Tab-separated table of C-alpha atoms and ligand atoms in Angstrom:
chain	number	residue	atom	x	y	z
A	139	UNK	CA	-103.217	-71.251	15.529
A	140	UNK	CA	-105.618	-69.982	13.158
A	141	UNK	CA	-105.190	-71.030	9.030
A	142	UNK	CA	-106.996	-68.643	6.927
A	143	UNK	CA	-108.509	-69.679	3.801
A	144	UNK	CA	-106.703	-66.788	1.782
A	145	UNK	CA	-103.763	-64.956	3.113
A	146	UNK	CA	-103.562	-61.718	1.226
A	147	UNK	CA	-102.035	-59.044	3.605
A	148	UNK	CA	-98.343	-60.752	3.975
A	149	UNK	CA	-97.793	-60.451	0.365
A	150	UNK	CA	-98.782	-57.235	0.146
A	151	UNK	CA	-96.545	-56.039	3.270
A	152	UNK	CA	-93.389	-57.367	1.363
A	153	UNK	CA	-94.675	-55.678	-1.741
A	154	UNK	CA	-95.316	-52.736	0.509
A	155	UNK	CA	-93.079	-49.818	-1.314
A	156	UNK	CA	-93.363	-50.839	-4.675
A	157	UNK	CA	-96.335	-50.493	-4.202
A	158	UNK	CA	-96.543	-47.691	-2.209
A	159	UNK	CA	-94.025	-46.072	-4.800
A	160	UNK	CA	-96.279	-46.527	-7.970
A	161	UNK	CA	-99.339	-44.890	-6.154
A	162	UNK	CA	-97.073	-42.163	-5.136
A	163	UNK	CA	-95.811	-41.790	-9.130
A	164	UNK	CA	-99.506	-41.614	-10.210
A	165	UNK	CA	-100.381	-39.263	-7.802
A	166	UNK	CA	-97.553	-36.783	-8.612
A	167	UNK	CA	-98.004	-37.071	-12.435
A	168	UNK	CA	-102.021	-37.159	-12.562
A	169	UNK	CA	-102.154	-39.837	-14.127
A	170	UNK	CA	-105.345	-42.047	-13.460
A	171	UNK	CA	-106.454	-43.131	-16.537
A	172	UNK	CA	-104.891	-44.179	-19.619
A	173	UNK	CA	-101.370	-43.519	-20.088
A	174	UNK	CA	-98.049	-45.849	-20.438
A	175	UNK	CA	-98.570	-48.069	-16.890
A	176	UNK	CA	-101.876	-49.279	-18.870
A	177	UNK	CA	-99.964	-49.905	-22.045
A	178	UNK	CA	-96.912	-51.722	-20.307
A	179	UNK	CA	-99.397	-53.801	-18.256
A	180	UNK	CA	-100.783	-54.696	-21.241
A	181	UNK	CA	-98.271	-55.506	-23.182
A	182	UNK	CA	-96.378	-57.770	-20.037
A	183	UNK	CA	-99.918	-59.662	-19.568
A	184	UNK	CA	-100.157	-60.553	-23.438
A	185	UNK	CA	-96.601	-61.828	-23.302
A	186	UNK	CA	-97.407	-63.575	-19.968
A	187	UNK	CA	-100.276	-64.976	-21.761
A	188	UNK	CA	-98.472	-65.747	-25.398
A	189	UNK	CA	-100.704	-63.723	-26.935
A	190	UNK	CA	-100.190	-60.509	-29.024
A	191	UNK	CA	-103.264	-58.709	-27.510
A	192	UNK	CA	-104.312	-57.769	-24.145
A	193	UNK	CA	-106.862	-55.249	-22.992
A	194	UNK	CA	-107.245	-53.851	-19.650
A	195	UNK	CA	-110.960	-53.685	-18.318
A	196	UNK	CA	-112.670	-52.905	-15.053
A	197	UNK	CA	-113.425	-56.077	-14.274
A	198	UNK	CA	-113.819	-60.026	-15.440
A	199	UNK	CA	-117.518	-59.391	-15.545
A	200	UNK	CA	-116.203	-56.593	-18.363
A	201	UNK	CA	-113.593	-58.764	-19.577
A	202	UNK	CA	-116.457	-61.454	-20.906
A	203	UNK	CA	-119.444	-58.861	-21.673
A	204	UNK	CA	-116.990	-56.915	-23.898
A	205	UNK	CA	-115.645	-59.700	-25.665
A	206	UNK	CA	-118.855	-61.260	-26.155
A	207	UNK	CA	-120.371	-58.235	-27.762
A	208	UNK	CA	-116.914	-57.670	-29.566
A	209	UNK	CA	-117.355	-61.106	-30.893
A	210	UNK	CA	-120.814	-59.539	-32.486
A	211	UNK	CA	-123.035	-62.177	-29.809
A	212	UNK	CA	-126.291	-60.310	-28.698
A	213	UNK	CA	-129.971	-60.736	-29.637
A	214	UNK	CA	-130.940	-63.882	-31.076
A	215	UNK	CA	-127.943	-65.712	-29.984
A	216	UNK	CA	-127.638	-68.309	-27.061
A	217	UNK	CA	-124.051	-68.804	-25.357
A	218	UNK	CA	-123.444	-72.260	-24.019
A	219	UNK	CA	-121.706	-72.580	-20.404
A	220	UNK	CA	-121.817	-74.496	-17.440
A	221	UNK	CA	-123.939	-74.452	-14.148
A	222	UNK	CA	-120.811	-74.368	-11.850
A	223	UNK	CA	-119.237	-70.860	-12.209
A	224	UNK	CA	-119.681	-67.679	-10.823
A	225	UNK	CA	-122.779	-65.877	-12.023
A	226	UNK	CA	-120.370	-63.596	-13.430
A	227	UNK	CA	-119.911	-66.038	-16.586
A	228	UNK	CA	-124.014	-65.579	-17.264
A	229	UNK	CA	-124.547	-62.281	-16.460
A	230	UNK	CA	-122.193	-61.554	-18.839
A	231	UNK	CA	-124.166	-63.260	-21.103
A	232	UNK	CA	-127.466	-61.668	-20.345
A	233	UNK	CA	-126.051	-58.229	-20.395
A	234	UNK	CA	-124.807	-58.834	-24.058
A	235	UNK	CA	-128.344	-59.662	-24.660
A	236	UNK	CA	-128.214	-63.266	-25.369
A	237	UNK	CA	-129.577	-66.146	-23.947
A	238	UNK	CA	-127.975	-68.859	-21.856
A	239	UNK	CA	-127.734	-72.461	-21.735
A	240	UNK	CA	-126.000	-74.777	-19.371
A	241	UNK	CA	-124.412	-78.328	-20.111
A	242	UNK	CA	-122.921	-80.832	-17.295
A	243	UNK	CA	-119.715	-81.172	-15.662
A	244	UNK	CA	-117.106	-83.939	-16.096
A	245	UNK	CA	-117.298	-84.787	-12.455
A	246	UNK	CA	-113.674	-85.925	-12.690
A	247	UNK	CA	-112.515	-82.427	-13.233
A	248	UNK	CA	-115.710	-79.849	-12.794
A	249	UNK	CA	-115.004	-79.058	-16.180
A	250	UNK	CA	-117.220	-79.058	-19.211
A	251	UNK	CA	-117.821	-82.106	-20.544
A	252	UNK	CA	-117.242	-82.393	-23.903
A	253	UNK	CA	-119.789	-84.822	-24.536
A	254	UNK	CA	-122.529	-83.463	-23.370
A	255	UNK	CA	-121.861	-80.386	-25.057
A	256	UNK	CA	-121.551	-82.679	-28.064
A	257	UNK	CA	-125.098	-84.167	-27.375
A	258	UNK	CA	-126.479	-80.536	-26.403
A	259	UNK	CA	-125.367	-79.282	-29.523
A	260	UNK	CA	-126.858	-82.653	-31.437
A	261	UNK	CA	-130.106	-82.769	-29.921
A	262	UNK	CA	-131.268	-79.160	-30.349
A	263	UNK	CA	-134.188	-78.371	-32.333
A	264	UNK	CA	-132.755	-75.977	-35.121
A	265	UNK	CA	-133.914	-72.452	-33.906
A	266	UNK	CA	-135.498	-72.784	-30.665
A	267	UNK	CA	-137.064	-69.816	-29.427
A	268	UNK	CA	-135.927	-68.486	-32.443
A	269	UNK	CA	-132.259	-68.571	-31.310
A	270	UNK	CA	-129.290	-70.208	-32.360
A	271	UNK	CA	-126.031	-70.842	-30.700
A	272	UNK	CA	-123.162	-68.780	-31.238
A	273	UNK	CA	-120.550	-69.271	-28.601
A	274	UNK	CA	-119.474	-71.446	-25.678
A	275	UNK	CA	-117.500	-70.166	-22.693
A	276	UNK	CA	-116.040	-72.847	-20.951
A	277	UNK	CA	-114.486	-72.117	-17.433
A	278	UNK	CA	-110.825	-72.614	-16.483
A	279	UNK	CA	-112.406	-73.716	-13.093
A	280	UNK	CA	-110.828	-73.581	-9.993
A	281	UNK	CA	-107.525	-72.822	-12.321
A	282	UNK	CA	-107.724	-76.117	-14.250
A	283	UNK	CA	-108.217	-75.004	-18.289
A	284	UNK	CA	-111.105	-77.475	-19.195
A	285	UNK	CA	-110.732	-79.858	-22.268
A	286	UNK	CA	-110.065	-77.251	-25.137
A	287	UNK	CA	-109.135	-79.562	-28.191
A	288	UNK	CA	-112.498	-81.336	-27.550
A	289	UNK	CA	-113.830	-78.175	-27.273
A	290	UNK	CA	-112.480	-76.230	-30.162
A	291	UNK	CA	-113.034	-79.248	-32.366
A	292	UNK	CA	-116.663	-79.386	-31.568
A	293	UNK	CA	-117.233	-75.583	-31.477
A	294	UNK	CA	-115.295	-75.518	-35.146
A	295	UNK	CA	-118.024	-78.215	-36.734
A	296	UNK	CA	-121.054	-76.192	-35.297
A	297	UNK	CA	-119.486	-72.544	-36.267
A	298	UNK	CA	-119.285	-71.325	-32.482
A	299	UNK	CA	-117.336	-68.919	-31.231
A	300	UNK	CA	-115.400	-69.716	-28.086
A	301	UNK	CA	-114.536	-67.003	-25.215
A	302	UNK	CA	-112.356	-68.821	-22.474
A	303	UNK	CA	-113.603	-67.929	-18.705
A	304	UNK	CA	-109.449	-67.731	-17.760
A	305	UNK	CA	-110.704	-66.009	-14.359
A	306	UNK	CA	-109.468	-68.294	-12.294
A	307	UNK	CA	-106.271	-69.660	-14.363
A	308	UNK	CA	-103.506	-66.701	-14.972
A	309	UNK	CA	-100.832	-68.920	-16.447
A	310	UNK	CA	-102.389	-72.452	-16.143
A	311	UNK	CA	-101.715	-74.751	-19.356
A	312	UNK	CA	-103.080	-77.110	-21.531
A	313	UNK	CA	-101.434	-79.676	-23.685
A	314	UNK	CA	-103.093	-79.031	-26.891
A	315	UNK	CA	-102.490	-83.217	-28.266
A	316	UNK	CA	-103.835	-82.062	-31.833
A	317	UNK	CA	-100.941	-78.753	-31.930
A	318	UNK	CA	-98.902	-80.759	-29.967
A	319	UNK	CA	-97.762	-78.026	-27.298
A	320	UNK	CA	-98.185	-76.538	-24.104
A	321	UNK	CA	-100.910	-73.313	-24.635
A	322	UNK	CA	-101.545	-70.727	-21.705
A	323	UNK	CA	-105.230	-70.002	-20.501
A	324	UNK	CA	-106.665	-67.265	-22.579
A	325	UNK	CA	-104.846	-68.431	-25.590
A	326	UNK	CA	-106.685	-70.657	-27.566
A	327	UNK	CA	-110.484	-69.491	-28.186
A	328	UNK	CA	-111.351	-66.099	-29.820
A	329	UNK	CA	-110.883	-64.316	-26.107
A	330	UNK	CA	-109.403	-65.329	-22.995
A	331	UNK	CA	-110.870	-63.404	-19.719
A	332	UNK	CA	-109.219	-62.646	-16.791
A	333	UNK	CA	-110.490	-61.130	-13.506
A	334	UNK	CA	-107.633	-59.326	-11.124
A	335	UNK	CA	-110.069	-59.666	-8.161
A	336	UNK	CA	-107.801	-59.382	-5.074
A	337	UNK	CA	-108.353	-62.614	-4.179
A	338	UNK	CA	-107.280	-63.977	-7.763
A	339	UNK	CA	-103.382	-65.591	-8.673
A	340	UNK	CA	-103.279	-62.252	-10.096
A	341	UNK	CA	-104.904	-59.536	-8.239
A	342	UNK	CA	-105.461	-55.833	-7.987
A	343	UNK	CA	-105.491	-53.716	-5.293
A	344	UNK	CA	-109.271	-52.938	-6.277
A	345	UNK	CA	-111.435	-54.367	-9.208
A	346	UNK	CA	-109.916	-55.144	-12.175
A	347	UNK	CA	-109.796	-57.739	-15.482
A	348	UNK	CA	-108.387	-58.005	-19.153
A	349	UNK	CA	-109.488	-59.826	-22.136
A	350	UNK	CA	-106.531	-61.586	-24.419
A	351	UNK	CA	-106.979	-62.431	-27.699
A	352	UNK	CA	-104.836	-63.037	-30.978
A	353	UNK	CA	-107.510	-61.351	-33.007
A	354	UNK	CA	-106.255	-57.528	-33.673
A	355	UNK	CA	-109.884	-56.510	-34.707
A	356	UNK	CA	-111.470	-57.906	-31.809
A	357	UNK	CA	-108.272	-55.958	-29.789
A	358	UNK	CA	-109.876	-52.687	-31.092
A	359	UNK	CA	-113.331	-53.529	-30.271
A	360	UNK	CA	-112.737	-54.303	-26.914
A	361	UNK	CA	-110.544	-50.853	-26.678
A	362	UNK	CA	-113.674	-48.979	-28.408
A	363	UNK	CA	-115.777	-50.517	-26.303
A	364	UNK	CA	-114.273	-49.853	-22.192
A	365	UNK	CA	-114.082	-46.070	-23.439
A	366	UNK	CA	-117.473	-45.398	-24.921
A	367	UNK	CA	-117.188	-46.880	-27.873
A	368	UNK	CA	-114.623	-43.865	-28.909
A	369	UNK	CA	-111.019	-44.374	-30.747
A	370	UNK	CA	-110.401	-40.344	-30.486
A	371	UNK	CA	-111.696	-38.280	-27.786
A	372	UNK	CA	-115.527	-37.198	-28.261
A	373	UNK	CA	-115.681	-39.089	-31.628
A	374	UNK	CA	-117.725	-41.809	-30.674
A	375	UNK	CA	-118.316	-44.501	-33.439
A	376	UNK	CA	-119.950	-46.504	-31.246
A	377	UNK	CA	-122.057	-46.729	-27.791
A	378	UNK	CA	-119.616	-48.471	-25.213
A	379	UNK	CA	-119.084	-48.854	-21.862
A	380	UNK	CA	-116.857	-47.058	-18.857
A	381	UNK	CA	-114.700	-50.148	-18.805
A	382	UNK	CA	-111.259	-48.587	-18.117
A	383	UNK	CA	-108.792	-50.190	-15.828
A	384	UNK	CA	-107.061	-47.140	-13.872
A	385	UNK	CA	-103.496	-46.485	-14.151
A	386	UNK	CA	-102.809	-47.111	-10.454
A	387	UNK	CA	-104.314	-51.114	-10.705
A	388	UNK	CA	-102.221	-51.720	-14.079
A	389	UNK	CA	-99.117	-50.114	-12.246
A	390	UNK	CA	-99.555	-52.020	-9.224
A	391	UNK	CA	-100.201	-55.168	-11.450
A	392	UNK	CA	-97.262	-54.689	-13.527
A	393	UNK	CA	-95.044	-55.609	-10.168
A	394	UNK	CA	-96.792	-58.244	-9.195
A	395	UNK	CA	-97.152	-59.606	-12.622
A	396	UNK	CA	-93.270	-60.173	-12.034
A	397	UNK	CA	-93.862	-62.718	-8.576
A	398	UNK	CA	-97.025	-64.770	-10.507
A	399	UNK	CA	-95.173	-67.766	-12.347
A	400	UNK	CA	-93.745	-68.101	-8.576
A	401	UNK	CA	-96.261	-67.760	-7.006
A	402	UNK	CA	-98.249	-70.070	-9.566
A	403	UNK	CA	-95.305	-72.666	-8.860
A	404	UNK	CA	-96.269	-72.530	-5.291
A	405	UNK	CA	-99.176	-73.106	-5.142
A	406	UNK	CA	-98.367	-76.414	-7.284
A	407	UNK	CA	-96.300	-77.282	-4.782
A	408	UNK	CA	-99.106	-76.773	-1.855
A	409	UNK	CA	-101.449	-78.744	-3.885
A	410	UNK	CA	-98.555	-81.617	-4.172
A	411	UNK	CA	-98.145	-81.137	-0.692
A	412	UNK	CA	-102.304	-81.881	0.115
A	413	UNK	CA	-102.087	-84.404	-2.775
A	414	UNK	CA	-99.477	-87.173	-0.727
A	415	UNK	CA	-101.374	-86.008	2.601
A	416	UNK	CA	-104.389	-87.020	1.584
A	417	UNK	CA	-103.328	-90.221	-0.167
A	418	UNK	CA	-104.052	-92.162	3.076
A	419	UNK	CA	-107.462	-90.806	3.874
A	420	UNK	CA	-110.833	-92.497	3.077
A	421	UNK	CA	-113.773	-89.936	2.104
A	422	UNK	CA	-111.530	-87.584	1.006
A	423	UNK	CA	-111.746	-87.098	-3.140
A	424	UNK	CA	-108.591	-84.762	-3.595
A	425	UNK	CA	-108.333	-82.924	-7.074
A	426	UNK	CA	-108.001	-84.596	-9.920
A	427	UNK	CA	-105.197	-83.000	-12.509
A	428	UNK	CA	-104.814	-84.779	-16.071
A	429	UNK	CA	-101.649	-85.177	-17.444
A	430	UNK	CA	-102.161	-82.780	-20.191
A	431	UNK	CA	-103.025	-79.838	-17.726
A	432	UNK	CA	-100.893	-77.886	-15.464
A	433	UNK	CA	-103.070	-76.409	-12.932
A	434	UNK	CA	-102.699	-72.624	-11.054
A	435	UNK	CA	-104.825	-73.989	-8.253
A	436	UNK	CA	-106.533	-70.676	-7.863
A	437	UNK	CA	-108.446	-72.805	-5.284
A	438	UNK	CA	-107.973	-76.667	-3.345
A	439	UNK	CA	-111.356	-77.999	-3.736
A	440	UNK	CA	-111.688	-81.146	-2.378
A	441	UNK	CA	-114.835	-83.643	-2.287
A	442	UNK	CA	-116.303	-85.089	1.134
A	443	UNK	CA	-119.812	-86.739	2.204
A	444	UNK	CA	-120.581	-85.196	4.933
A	445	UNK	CA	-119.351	-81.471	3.621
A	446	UNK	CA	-121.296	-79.161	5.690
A	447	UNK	CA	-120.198	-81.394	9.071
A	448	UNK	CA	-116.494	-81.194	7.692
A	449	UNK	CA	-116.899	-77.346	7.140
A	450	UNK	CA	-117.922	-76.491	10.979
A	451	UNK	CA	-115.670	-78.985	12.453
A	452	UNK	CA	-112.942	-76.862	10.589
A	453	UNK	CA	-114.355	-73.666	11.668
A	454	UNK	CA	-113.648	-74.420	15.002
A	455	UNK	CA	-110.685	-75.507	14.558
A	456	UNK	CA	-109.706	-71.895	13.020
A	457	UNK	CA	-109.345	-73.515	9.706
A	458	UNK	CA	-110.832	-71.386	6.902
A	459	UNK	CA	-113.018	-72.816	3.969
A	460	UNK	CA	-115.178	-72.126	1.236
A	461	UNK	CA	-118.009	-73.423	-1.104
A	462	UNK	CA	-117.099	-72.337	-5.012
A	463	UNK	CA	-120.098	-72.486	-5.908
A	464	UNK	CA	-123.344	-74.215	-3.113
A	465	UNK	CA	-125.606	-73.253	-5.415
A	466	UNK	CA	-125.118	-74.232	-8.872
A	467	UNK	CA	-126.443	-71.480	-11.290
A	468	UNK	CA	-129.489	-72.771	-12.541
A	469	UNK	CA	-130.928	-73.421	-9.331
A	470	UNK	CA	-130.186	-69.752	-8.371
A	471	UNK	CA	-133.364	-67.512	-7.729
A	472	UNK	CA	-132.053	-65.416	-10.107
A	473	UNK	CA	-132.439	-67.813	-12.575
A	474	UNK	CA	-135.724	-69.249	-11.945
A	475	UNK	CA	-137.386	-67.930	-15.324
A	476	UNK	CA	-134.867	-70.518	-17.126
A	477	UNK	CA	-137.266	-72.988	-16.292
A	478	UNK	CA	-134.338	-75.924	-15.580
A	479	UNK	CA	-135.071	-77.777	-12.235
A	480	UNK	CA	-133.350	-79.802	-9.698
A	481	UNK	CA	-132.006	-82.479	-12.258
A	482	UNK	CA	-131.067	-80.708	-15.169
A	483	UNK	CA	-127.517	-81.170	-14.553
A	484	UNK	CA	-126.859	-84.003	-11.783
A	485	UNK	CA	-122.967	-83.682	-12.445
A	486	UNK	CA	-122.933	-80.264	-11.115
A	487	UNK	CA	-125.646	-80.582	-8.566
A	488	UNK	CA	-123.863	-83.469	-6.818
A	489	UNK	CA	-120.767	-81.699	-6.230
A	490	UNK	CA	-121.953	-78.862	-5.583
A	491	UNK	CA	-123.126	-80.825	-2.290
A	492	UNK	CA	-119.708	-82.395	-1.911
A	493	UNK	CA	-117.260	-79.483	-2.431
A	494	UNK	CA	-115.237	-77.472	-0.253
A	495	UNK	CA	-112.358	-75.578	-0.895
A	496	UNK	CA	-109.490	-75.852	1.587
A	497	UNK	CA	-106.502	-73.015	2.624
A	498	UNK	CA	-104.828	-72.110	-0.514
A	499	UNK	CA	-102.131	-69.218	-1.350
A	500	UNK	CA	-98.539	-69.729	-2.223
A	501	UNK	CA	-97.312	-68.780	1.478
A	502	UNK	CA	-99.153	-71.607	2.667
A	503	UNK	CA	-96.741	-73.822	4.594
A	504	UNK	CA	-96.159	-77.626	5.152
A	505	UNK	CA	-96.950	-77.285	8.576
A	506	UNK	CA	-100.327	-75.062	8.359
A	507	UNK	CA	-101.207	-77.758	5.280
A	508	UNK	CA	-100.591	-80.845	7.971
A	509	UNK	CA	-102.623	-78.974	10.410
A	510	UNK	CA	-105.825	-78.718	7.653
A	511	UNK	CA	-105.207	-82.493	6.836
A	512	UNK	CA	-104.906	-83.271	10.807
A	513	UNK	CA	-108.358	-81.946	11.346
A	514	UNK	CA	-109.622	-83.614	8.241
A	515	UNK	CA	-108.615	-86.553	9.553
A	516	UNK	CA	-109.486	-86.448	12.962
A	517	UNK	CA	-113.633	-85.636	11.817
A	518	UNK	CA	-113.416	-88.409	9.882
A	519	UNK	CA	-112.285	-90.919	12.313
A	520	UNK	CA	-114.927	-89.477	14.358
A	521	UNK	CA	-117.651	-89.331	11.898
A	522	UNK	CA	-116.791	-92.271	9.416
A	523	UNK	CA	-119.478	-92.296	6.614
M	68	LIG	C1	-113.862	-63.880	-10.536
M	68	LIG	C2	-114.593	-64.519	-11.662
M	68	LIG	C3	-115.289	-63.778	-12.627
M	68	LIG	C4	-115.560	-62.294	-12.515
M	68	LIG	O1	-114.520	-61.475	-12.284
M	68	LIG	P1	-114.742	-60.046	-11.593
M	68	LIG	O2	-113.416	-59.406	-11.767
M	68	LIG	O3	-115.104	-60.280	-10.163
M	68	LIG	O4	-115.808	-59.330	-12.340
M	68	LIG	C5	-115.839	-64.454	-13.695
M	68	LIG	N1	-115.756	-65.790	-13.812
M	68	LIG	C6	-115.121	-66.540	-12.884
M	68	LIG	C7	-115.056	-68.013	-13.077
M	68	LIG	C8	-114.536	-65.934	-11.779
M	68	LIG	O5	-113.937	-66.683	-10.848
């Protein structure tokens, strides 16, 4: 029996004529772009989100350029991020027209360490290159928010903005200690992001992203800016973007907005599930979840030795995996005029050797989940580090 890593046809043959029924509704009425399916989405997400703002973009590449340059980041700035993301979170960057730089993991959580963007931030020469900081994106990786009081508070003293990277973590939240409540991913910097890649808790059928923020002026950037950089048709105040979300992907997300916070609980459950299975294996490093998180487990990533052995063995088997990311960013070609080499950032180059990311979507079932841990534990009787 094969296990695929990501199973996203059965939920869309259940959804089948809802969905089938919005495309038919947009068809008959013409209606591609704009109109009240974007505005409903919209306004469901941002309650989803406890937020009062949500716009609808193209994509989660969108979703962090816009806010970015919403936030007024560009030339002369530098955004601080991690090494461990998709290159989405630094092109973004780039393509705002600032400059990037990376700090270290907590290897604990493949978050961003507070502390070492503490030490970044303290060691700095004032001005270097003749730019100066101006806003941090940390990544809800893997669908785990990283450490956002410790974030906020940091990013407060040194006047940063902060633009959450909530790609990965529709619904996941945090346990803000110094607010003392439970805050949803995308809620607590300037800008949350969100990317409704298929493959995401949330998904599209097609490309697709929002950025969430409490901010009503950066709200009306962001719409100025996915529909070039015009409020009224032809009057253009600004230069923007084609950065629309179509009417079908916000109709079709609207429904299966309505299944996440299930789905979401699901997937807790699956990770539970792994969690007790893997309790009695050696060389297995499951994920670790902090008290004051609640976790979406957009992915299972677990930690092993001998990953790329592990990986094969479970090919074989018909077991699907994946590596999020092999390469982390800094070591990409792509970013080879950064000048940062192997040893930059030995948090995130260690596990980048170490992960892999296991069979994860909420119709995952106990037995498919015994299966994956069978194998696991089967290699590494055979191939004990
Ligand atoms: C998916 C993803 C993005 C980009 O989203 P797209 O919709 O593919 O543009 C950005 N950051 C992270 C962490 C992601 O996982």
């Amino acid at each position: 029996m094969e296990i695929p890593f990501l199973d996203l046809k059965s939920p869309h043959r259940e959804m089948e004529p809802e969905l089938v029924e919005v495309f038919r509704d947009c068809l008959r009425n013409a209606s591609f772009i704009g109109g009240p399916k974007v505005e409903a989405f919209e306004k469901d997400f941002a309650a989803f989100c406890d937020v009062p703002h949500c716009v609808a973009v193209k994509s989660g590449t969108d979703a962090l350029r816009f806010a970015l340059v919403a936030a007024g980041v560009g030339e002369g700035h530098e955004v601080i991020t991690v090494p461990n993301t998709f290159i989405a979170t630094t092109e973004a960057i780039s393509q705002a027209g600032a400059s990037i730089a990376f700090v270290d993991i907590d290897e604990r959580t493949y978050n961003m360490d507070p502390n070492r963007l503490e030490d970044y931030l303290k060691s700095r020469r004032p001005a270097a290159g003749g730019r100066r900081p101006k806003a941090v994106i940390p990544v809800h990786l893997y669908g785990q928010p990283a450490d956002m009081d410790a974030i906020l508070e940091i990013a407060g003293r040194y006047g940063l903005i902060v633009i959450e990277d909530a790609c990965q973590a529709h619904g996941a939240l945090y346990d803000s200690r110094k607010e003392g409540q439970w805050k949803k991913a995308g809620s607590m910097g300037l800008a949350g992001a969100f990317s409704y890649y298929p493959g995401k808790n949330l998904g599209a059928c097609g490309e697709g992203g929002a950025v969430t923020t409490r901010d009503p002026s950066i709200a009306q950037k962001i719409r100025m800016l996915r529909d070039h950089g015009q409020a009224r048709k032809y009057y253009h105040d600004i230069e923007g973007y084609n950065g629309r979300l179509d009417t079908v992907q916000c109709g079709i997300l609207q429904v299966k907005l309505r299944h996440l916070r299930e789905w979401n609980e699901k997937r807790r459950q699956c990770a539970g599930r792994y969690l007790a299975l893997f309790e009695e294996v050696k060389g297995v490093l499951p994920p670790f979840e902090p008290s004051w998180v609640k976790a979406v487990y957009h992915l299972y990533v677990i930690r092993v030795k001998q990953r790329e052995a592990l990986q094969q063995f479970l090919s074989g088997q018909g077991i699907g995996t994946g590596l999020h990311y092999p390469v982390p960013l800094h070591l990409q070609k792509a970013y080879a005029g950064l000048g940062l080499p192997a040893g930059s950032f030995p948090a995130a180059e260690r596990t980048a050797r170490e992960i892999l990311s296991l069979p994860m979507f909420p119709g995952l079932t106990p037995a498919q989940q015994e299966m994956v841990a069978g194998a696991i534990k089967e290699f590494l009787a055979k191939n004990p580090y």
